[in-house]
Amino acid sequence: MKAFWKLLSRIKKYKLQFVLSIVCNVLLSIFTVISIPVIIPFFQILFDRVPDVMSIQSAPDGLTSYFKNLIYSQGKDQALLIVCGMIVLVFLLKNLFRFLSLYFLVPLRTGIVRDIRKELFDKYMALPMAYYSEHRIGDLISRITLDVQEVEVSIINMIQVIFKAPLIIIGSIGYMVYVSPKLTLFVIALLLFTIFVIGGISKTLKQRSNLAQQKLGNITTTVEESISGIRIIKAFNAETDQAKRFGRENEGYKKTISAIMHRQNLSSPLSEFLGISVVTALLWYGSKLVFSNDLLPETFFAFIFAFYQVIEPAKSFSRAYYNIQKGMAAVDRIENLMIQETKQMLKPIDSTPIDFKNHIKIKNLSYQYTNDEKQVLKDVSFTINKGELVALVGPSGAGKTTITDLIMGFYDVQDGAINIDDLVINNIEAHSLRSLFGLVSQHPILFNDTIENNIKFGINNTNIHDIINAAKIANAHDFIMQLKDGYQTIIGDKGMKLSGGQRQRLTIARAVLYNPQILILDEATSALDSESEKLVQDALTKILLNRTSIVIAHRLSTIKNADKIIVMDDGKVLAIGKHEELYHISPLYQKYVDMQGVIS
Ligand code: ADP
């Protein structure tokens, strides 16, 4: 029920279209009901039954007597034309309103879908990093694609079921009761039985369809992971393994959806058979009433037509019930995502941009990922003074990235503290905190866009001269100019069209342009050939100059001159010092140096 109100609050924004669509639905229902008695005069003329009607003293209704007079004044042919014209007119109006009701619904449907998608995407951008390690990407994609579609379908069904179907059903049944209460009672009893049988089928369909939705989510996740990891998959010859994994998900979905299809397939023949049985019973009983002069034949035709008008909206009830339930479940899933995460986000306590003046102090920092039992940082303390180049060295898994992620506020500090000058970072608004930092990560993050846009990523007020300048500092300008479209070259998904070194230099150019107060560098030159490595290394040296930097060092050459090297292992700081000192006091550091500087 909560989901229903949530949805209603979204509809509020499209009040006008909503009201217009409902008005048209009401008019559509009215003309649907009117279309029933309009066919009576046609049959009267066709079967030449007007004189008979004339002989009955009290005419059955106003419309009949109107046509009776018409026939006498205009003649049979003319009357037939007028009657046919009336039928066409009523159906024209009925269908005009049917079209208009859908017409006004379009901005509402598409608008709500757009609104939810936008909100979800904004949310995805705002969610804390921790959320992404605990949730599956496939699920998040399902929310913004499939679930949003279900909400849309449920809106249409809801409007139909509330504002159209009941009016048509009440109007048609009202007419049926007016014509023959006996026959109506008979038909309704049969109908209830049919609805009961079909209702049972759709209930189990609903349960299984939730399962199918979940399994489709698994497929999306696997495809997403496989495509984004295609290089690794190919590199490890794991195509077959991955295909098997996908095969299992695919098979699971196939089984569930097959069961659903069998039931769905059953429901149509079953409902047709039940339907035709009901109609035959109606024909049988109705004809008996005609034989016994309890019912006029032409009225019986109108009765059958009224009955036919009831079937579709009655059927739509069970379908709508199922779709609305599905839609509400989707609204719930979407809303859960919307509310849950605001709690975990950094609160905007102070959003003024901060100026880094003196130092970053890390005091007794311990950290544990929420989905992990192990402490990944244990009582870590050190200070980064303004202008210093501080390097983090240690084996993979030592906790180096976790420290930089905590400094950038990607995760909340749990134990201990990180202070930037006098501010505790938990109290700094996320945007102003992050505006301090520039990040060059181990795996260059690029987007399927032009080189220019990739370099000026996140920066609004810049010009091409600054971009070219940044590219020159990053040793990227020359290779960019050799590309066919220069700075306008689209670099492909994740920069696929560029070499590893070129990609890395673009991210360095991005950092140069961003000109952060503090640079965080997850140095990765190990994957590059020596030519690229030299260019990247050279670019890095330029960008590190005179800047506060935290470098996760994979190669010692960059950090030999660091002001402070922090040697870490297993979440603990083993030693802090300069290159020469550490060589003597830290066996681990000595080992790295002796291994010619190649670390993890
Ligand atoms: P390093 O950068 O030194 O290689 P990390 O800081 O990346 O080390 O990782 C430290 C430990 O934390 C590792 O054991 C790693 O498995 C774990 N870890 C890293 N990120 C997450 C995460 N998002 N969720 C759970 N555990 C994580």
mmCIF file of C-alpha atoms in Angstrom, residues 140-407:
data_model
loop_
_atom_site.group_PDB
_atom_site.id
_atom_site.type_symbol
_atom_site.label_atom_id
_atom_site.label_comp_id
_atom_site.label_asym_id
_atom_site.label_seq_id
_atom_site.Cartn_x
_atom_site.Cartn_y
_atom_site.Cartn_z
ATOM 1 C CA LEU A 140 21.244 -2.103 -10.106
ATOM 2 C CA ILE A 141 20.846 -2.328 -13.875
ATOM 3 C CA SER A 142 17.596 -4.288 -13.480
ATOM 4 C CA ARG A 143 16.234 -1.573 -11.190
ATOM 5 C CA ILE A 144 16.746 1.134 -13.803
ATOM 6 C CA THR A 145 15.576 -0.950 -16.787
ATOM 7 C CA LEU A 146 13.115 -3.769 -16.001
ATOM 8 C CA ASP A 147 11.663 -2.499 -12.732
ATOM 9 C CA VAL A 148 10.973 0.923 -14.181
ATOM 10 C CA GLN A 149 9.144 -0.725 -17.074
ATOM 11 C CA GLU A 150 6.999 -2.704 -14.669
ATOM 12 C CA VAL A 151 6.044 0.467 -12.886
ATOM 13 C CA GLU A 152 4.944 1.891 -16.238
ATOM 14 C CA VAL A 153 2.804 -1.136 -17.051
ATOM 15 C CA SER A 154 1.211 -1.034 -13.633
ATOM 16 C CA ILE A 155 0.252 2.630 -14.073
ATOM 17 C CA ILE A 156 -1.668 1.828 -17.269
ATOM 18 C CA ASN A 157 -3.353 -1.113 -15.618
ATOM 19 C CA MET A 158 -4.224 0.870 -12.561
ATOM 20 C CA ILE A 159 -5.992 3.569 -14.568
ATOM 21 C CA GLN A 160 -7.858 0.962 -16.594
ATOM 22 C CA VAL A 161 -8.911 -0.997 -13.588
ATOM 23 C CA ILE A 162 -10.061 1.958 -11.547
ATOM 24 C CA PHE A 163 -11.558 4.285 -14.125
ATOM 25 C CA LYS A 164 -12.545 2.222 -17.140
ATOM 26 C CA ALA A 165 -13.342 -1.402 -16.424
ATOM 27 C CA PRO A 166 -15.762 -0.852 -13.506
ATOM 28 C CA LEU A 167 -17.808 1.720 -15.425
ATOM 29 C CA ILE A 168 -18.158 -0.520 -18.461
ATOM 30 C CA ILE A 169 -18.965 -3.539 -16.324
ATOM 31 C CA ILE A 170 -21.536 -1.701 -14.205
ATOM 32 C CA GLY A 171 -23.121 -0.059 -17.272
ATOM 33 C CA SER A 172 -23.310 -3.272 -19.282
ATOM 34 C CA ILE A 173 -24.560 -5.401 -16.408
ATOM 35 C CA GLY A 174 -27.057 -2.652 -15.571
ATOM 36 C CA TYR A 175 -28.402 -2.927 -19.094
ATOM 37 C CA MET A 176 -28.441 -6.726 -18.887
ATOM 38 C CA VAL A 177 -30.431 -6.627 -15.637
ATOM 39 C CA TYR A 178 -32.825 -4.125 -17.203
ATOM 40 C CA VAL A 179 -33.389 -6.446 -20.170
ATOM 41 C CA SER A 180 -33.571 -9.745 -18.316
ATOM 42 C CA PRO A 181 -32.683 -10.198 -14.644
ATOM 43 C CA LYS A 182 -33.066 -13.979 -14.950
ATOM 44 C CA LEU A 183 -30.593 -14.344 -17.799
ATOM 45 C CA THR A 184 -28.180 -11.936 -16.093
ATOM 46 C CA LEU A 185 -28.144 -13.983 -12.905
ATOM 47 C CA PHE A 186 -27.519 -17.121 -14.912
ATOM 48 C CA VAL A 187 -24.606 -15.530 -16.815
ATOM 49 C CA ILE A 188 -23.008 -13.964 -13.742
ATOM 50 C CA ALA A 189 -22.968 -17.303 -11.928
ATOM 51 C CA LEU A 190 -21.157 -18.857 -14.896
ATOM 52 C CA LEU A 191 -18.748 -15.909 -15.120
ATOM 53 C CA LEU A 192 -17.798 -16.064 -11.458
ATOM 54 C CA PHE A 193 -16.902 -19.707 -11.879
ATOM 55 C CA THR A 194 -14.689 -18.869 -14.882
ATOM 56 C CA ILE A 195 -12.927 -15.987 -13.116
ATOM 57 C CA PHE A 196 -12.252 -18.260 -10.153
ATOM 58 C CA VAL A 197 -10.508 -20.827 -12.367
ATOM 59 C CA ILE A 198 -8.452 -18.279 -14.314
ATOM 60 C CA GLY A 199 -7.593 -16.366 -11.140
ATOM 61 C CA GLY A 200 -5.976 -19.516 -9.712
ATOM 62 C CA ILE A 201 -3.684 -19.781 -12.703
ATOM 63 C CA SER A 202 -2.546 -16.173 -12.588
ATOM 64 C CA LYS A 203 -1.691 -16.427 -8.900
ATOM 65 C CA THR A 204 0.925 -19.109 -9.476
ATOM 66 C CA LEU A 205 2.090 -17.216 -12.541
ATOM 67 C CA LYS A 206 2.860 -14.239 -10.357
ATOM 68 C CA GLN A 207 5.043 -16.170 -7.932
ATOM 69 C CA ARG A 208 7.033 -17.743 -10.697
ATOM 70 C CA SER A 209 7.472 -14.499 -12.541
ATOM 71 C CA ASN A 210 9.246 -12.969 -9.518
ATOM 72 C CA LEU A 211 11.662 -15.864 -9.667
ATOM 73 C CA ALA A 212 12.123 -15.344 -13.406
ATOM 74 C CA GLN A 213 12.880 -11.679 -12.825
ATOM 75 C CA GLN A 214 15.571 -12.622 -10.330
ATOM 76 C CA LYS A 215 17.104 -15.087 -12.750
ATOM 77 C CA LEU A 216 17.101 -12.502 -15.518
ATOM 78 C CA GLY A 217 19.030 -10.275 -13.112
ATOM 79 C CA ASN A 218 21.664 -13.027 -12.803
ATOM 80 C CA ILE A 219 21.980 -13.154 -16.570
ATOM 81 C CA THR A 220 22.448 -9.384 -16.780
ATOM 82 C CA THR A 221 25.150 -9.521 -14.104
ATOM 83 C CA THR A 222 27.046 -12.278 -15.870
ATOM 84 C CA VAL A 223 26.878 -10.512 -19.218
ATOM 85 C CA GLU A 224 27.985 -7.236 -17.660
ATOM 86 C CA GLU A 225 30.904 -8.879 -15.884
ATOM 87 C CA SER A 226 31.924 -10.872 -18.909
ATOM 88 C CA ILE A 227 31.892 -7.974 -21.337
ATOM 89 C CA SER A 228 33.706 -5.605 -19.026
ATOM 90 C CA GLY A 229 36.229 -8.343 -18.238
ATOM 91 C CA ILE A 230 36.586 -9.593 -21.815
ATOM 92 C CA ARG A 231 40.326 -8.884 -21.961
ATOM 93 C CA ILE A 232 41.017 -10.977 -18.906
ATOM 94 C CA ILE A 233 38.662 -13.711 -20.050
ATOM 95 C CA LYS A 234 40.454 -13.953 -23.365
ATOM 96 C CA ALA A 235 43.874 -13.614 -21.771
ATOM 97 C CA PHE A 236 43.187 -16.571 -19.494
ATOM 98 C CA ASN A 237 41.519 -18.601 -22.206
ATOM 99 C CA ALA A 238 38.484 -18.623 -19.958
ATOM 100 C CA GLU A 239 35.910 -18.146 -22.715
ATOM 101 C CA THR A 240 34.591 -21.668 -22.305
ATOM 102 C CA ASP A 241 34.428 -21.423 -18.508
ATOM 103 C CA GLN A 242 32.637 -18.122 -18.741
ATOM 104 C CA ALA A 243 30.293 -19.526 -21.378
ATOM 105 C CA LYS A 244 29.527 -22.426 -19.050
ATOM 106 C CA ARG A 245 28.766 -20.052 -16.226
ATOM 107 C CA PHE A 246 26.512 -18.064 -18.489
ATOM 108 C CA GLY A 247 25.006 -21.328 -19.729
ATOM 109 C CA ARG A 248 23.969 -22.250 -16.190
ATOM 110 C CA GLU A 249 22.265 -18.893 -15.624
ATOM 111 C CA ASN A 250 20.679 -19.069 -19.038
ATOM 112 C CA GLU A 251 19.405 -22.594 -18.408
ATOM 113 C CA GLY A 252 17.990 -21.602 -15.022
ATOM 114 C CA TYR A 253 16.060 -18.773 -16.613
ATOM 115 C CA LYS A 254 14.891 -21.046 -19.408
ATOM 116 C CA LYS A 255 13.446 -23.554 -16.933
ATOM 117 C CA THR A 256 11.589 -20.963 -14.928
ATOM 118 C CA ILE A 257 10.284 -19.092 -17.925
ATOM 119 C CA SER A 258 9.226 -22.398 -19.566
ATOM 120 C CA ALA A 259 7.070 -23.212 -16.569
ATOM 121 C CA ILE A 260 5.542 -19.744 -16.806
ATOM 122 C CA MET A 261 4.932 -20.122 -20.524
ATOM 123 C CA HIS A 262 3.219 -23.475 -20.079
ATOM 124 C CA ARG A 263 0.827 -21.912 -17.649
ATOM 125 C CA GLN A 264 0.394 -18.857 -19.813
ATOM 126 C CA ASN A 265 -0.230 -21.068 -22.829
ATOM 127 C CA LEU A 266 -2.755 -23.024 -20.868
ATOM 128 C CA SER A 267 -4.620 -19.947 -19.777
ATOM 129 C CA SER A 268 -5.677 -18.838 -23.281
ATOM 130 C CA PRO A 269 -7.133 -22.140 -24.554
ATOM 131 C CA LEU A 270 -8.665 -22.751 -21.165
ATOM 132 C CA SER A 271 -10.279 -19.352 -21.044
ATOM 133 C CA GLU A 272 -11.504 -19.658 -24.622
ATOM 134 C CA PHE A 273 -13.007 -23.035 -23.897
ATOM 135 C CA LEU A 274 -14.583 -21.830 -20.673
ATOM 136 C CA GLY A 275 -15.708 -18.681 -22.480
ATOM 137 C CA ILE A 276 -17.353 -20.538 -25.325
ATOM 138 C CA SER A 277 -19.055 -22.867 -22.852
ATOM 139 C CA VAL A 278 -20.456 -19.867 -21.042
ATOM 140 C CA VAL A 279 -21.610 -18.308 -24.326
ATOM 141 C CA THR A 280 -23.230 -21.559 -25.447
ATOM 142 C CA ALA A 281 -25.008 -21.831 -22.130
ATOM 143 C CA LEU A 282 -26.122 -18.240 -22.568
ATOM 144 C CA LEU A 283 -27.378 -18.949 -26.103
ATOM 145 C CA TRP A 284 -29.237 -22.001 -24.897
ATOM 146 C CA TYR A 285 -30.912 -20.346 -21.944
ATOM 147 C CA GLY A 286 -31.521 -17.070 -23.784
ATOM 148 C CA SER A 287 -33.130 -18.838 -26.756
ATOM 149 C CA LYS A 288 -35.407 -20.674 -24.368
ATOM 150 C CA LEU A 289 -36.492 -17.320 -22.945
ATOM 151 C CA VAL A 290 -37.113 -16.051 -26.501
ATOM 152 C CA PHE A 291 -39.200 -19.170 -27.275
ATOM 153 C CA SER A 292 -41.278 -18.596 -24.196
ATOM 154 C CA ASN A 293 -41.757 -14.913 -25.211
ATOM 155 C CA ASP A 294 -39.935 -13.704 -22.094
ATOM 156 C CA LEU A 295 -37.355 -11.938 -24.252
ATOM 157 C CA LEU A 296 -37.495 -10.229 -27.646
ATOM 158 C CA PRO A 297 -35.004 -11.671 -30.167
ATOM 159 C CA GLU A 298 -33.429 -8.270 -30.965
ATOM 160 C CA THR A 299 -33.077 -7.526 -27.249
ATOM 161 C CA PHE A 300 -31.410 -10.905 -26.885
ATOM 162 C CA PHE A 301 -28.864 -9.799 -29.499
ATOM 163 C CA ALA A 302 -28.237 -6.642 -27.516
ATOM 164 C CA PHE A 303 -27.906 -8.748 -24.379
ATOM 165 C CA ILE A 304 -25.243 -10.924 -26.019
ATOM 166 C CA PHE A 305 -23.449 -7.794 -27.122
ATOM 167 C CA ALA A 306 -23.617 -6.360 -23.592
ATOM 168 C CA PHE A 307 -22.243 -9.621 -22.271
ATOM 169 C CA TYR A 308 -19.413 -9.438 -24.787
ATOM 170 C CA GLN A 309 -18.620 -5.913 -23.581
ATOM 171 C CA VAL A 310 -18.303 -7.200 -20.005
ATOM 172 C CA ILE A 311 -15.821 -9.982 -20.824
ATOM 173 C CA GLU A 312 -12.842 -7.834 -21.807
ATOM 174 C CA PRO A 313 -12.892 -5.474 -18.808
ATOM 175 C CA ALA A 314 -13.629 -8.431 -16.495
ATOM 176 C CA LYS A 315 -10.610 -10.248 -17.876
ATOM 177 C CA SER A 316 -8.513 -7.134 -17.532
ATOM 178 C CA PHE A 317 -9.189 -7.192 -13.796
ATOM 179 C CA SER A 318 -7.204 -10.319 -13.120
ATOM 180 C CA ARG A 319 -4.469 -9.279 -15.547
ATOM 181 C CA ALA A 320 -4.325 -5.822 -13.982
ATOM 182 C CA TYR A 321 -4.240 -7.251 -10.481
ATOM 183 C CA TYR A 322 -1.217 -9.313 -11.434
ATOM 184 C CA ASN A 323 0.531 -6.436 -13.211
ATOM 185 C CA ILE A 324 -0.205 -3.967 -10.455
ATOM 186 C CA GLN A 325 1.213 -6.380 -7.865
ATOM 187 C CA LYS A 326 4.323 -6.741 -9.973
ATOM 188 C CA GLY A 327 4.542 -2.987 -10.431
ATOM 189 C CA MET A 328 4.136 -2.351 -6.708
ATOM 190 C CA ALA A 329 6.910 -4.831 -5.946
ATOM 191 C CA ALA A 330 9.094 -2.915 -8.428
ATOM 192 C CA VAL A 331 8.144 0.409 -6.805
ATOM 193 C CA ASP A 332 9.132 -1.095 -3.445
ATOM 194 C CA ARG A 333 12.489 -2.233 -4.756
ATOM 195 C CA ILE A 334 13.142 1.166 -6.295
ATOM 196 C CA GLU A 335 12.051 3.071 -3.193
ATOM 197 C CA ASN A 336 14.150 0.844 -0.920
ATOM 198 C CA LEU A 337 17.147 1.795 -2.942
ATOM 199 C CA MET A 338 16.193 5.453 -2.831
ATOM 200 C CA ILE A 339 15.826 5.699 0.932
ATOM 201 C CA GLN A 340 18.294 3.196 2.291
ATOM 202 C CA GLU A 341 21.389 4.864 1.084
ATOM 203 C CA THR A 342 20.917 8.457 2.136
ATOM 204 C CA LYS A 343 21.722 7.271 5.650
ATOM 205 C CA GLN A 344 25.167 6.159 4.629
ATOM 206 C CA MET A 345 26.058 9.244 2.646
ATOM 207 C CA LEU A 346 28.341 11.947 3.951
ATOM 208 C CA LYS A 347 26.132 14.622 5.441
ATOM 209 C CA PRO A 348 26.568 18.098 4.027
ATOM 210 C CA ILE A 349 27.665 19.804 7.220
ATOM 211 C CA ASP A 350 29.965 22.306 5.639
ATOM 212 C CA SER A 351 30.083 22.493 1.870
ATOM 213 C CA THR A 352 32.420 25.460 1.424
ATOM 214 C CA PRO A 353 35.536 24.539 -0.566
ATOM 215 C CA ILE A 354 38.416 23.795 1.731
ATOM 216 C CA ASP A 355 41.934 24.993 1.388
ATOM 217 C CA PHE A 356 44.643 22.551 2.371
ATOM 218 C CA LYS A 357 47.167 24.445 4.494
ATOM 219 C CA ASN A 358 49.339 22.264 6.668
ATOM 220 C CA HIS A 359 48.913 18.550 6.991
ATOM 221 C CA ILE A 360 46.816 15.404 6.798
ATOM 222 C CA LYS A 361 47.059 13.506 10.086
ATOM 223 C CA ILE A 362 46.135 9.853 10.265
ATOM 224 C CA LYS A 363 45.777 8.671 13.849
ATOM 225 C CA ASN A 364 45.301 5.083 15.017
ATOM 226 C CA LEU A 365 43.280 4.226 11.950
ATOM 227 C CA SER A 366 41.735 0.758 11.854
ATOM 228 C CA TYR A 367 39.291 -0.412 9.226
ATOM 229 C CA GLN A 368 37.162 -3.385 8.434
ATOM 230 C CA TYR A 369 34.975 -3.720 5.304
ATOM 231 C CA THR A 370 31.383 -4.386 6.314
ATOM 232 C CA ASN A 371 31.165 -7.591 4.317
ATOM 233 C CA ASP A 372 34.490 -8.861 5.600
ATOM 234 C CA GLU A 373 35.538 -10.285 8.962
ATOM 235 C CA LYS A 374 39.186 -9.319 8.640
ATOM 236 C CA GLN A 375 40.626 -5.987 9.780
ATOM 237 C CA VAL A 376 42.366 -4.590 6.720
ATOM 238 C CA LEU A 377 43.951 -1.646 8.566
ATOM 239 C CA LYS A 378 45.340 -1.966 12.058
ATOM 240 C CA ASP A 379 46.247 1.076 14.118
ATOM 241 C CA VAL A 380 47.807 3.030 11.255
ATOM 242 C CA SER A 381 49.283 6.450 12.092
ATOM 243 C CA PHE A 382 51.309 8.877 9.993
ATOM 244 C CA THR A 383 51.305 12.479 8.855
ATOM 245 C CA ILE A 384 51.450 13.982 5.377
ATOM 246 C CA ASN A 385 52.730 17.546 5.403
ATOM 247 C CA LYS A 386 51.842 20.018 2.714
ATOM 248 C CA GLY A 387 54.173 19.731 -0.270
ATOM 249 C CA GLU A 388 55.425 16.287 0.682
ATOM 250 C CA LEU A 389 55.602 13.271 -1.563
ATOM 251 C CA VAL A 390 54.500 10.357 0.588
ATOM 252 C CA ALA A 391 54.766 6.828 -0.735
ATOM 253 C CA LEU A 392 52.941 3.720 0.425
ATOM 254 C CA VAL A 393 54.889 0.541 -0.170
ATOM 255 C CA GLY A 394 53.961 -3.028 0.592
ATOM 256 C CA PRO A 395 52.648 -6.254 -0.812
ATOM 257 C CA SER A 396 49.315 -6.450 -2.500
ATOM 258 C CA GLY A 397 46.498 -6.580 0.043
ATOM 259 C CA ALA A 398 48.505 -4.630 2.622
ATOM 260 C CA GLY A 399 45.795 -1.952 2.771
ATOM 261 C CA LYS A 400 47.399 0.819 0.715
ATOM 262 C CA THR A 401 44.363 1.500 -1.483
ATOM 263 C CA THR A 402 42.073 1.330 1.537
ATOM 264 C CA ILE A 403 44.044 4.169 3.153
ATOM 265 C CA THR A 404 43.753 6.404 0.100
ATOM 266 C CA ASP A 405 40.055 5.542 -0.259
ATOM 267 C CA LEU A 406 39.479 6.545 3.363
ATOM 268 C CA ILE A 407 41.399 9.792 2.897
#
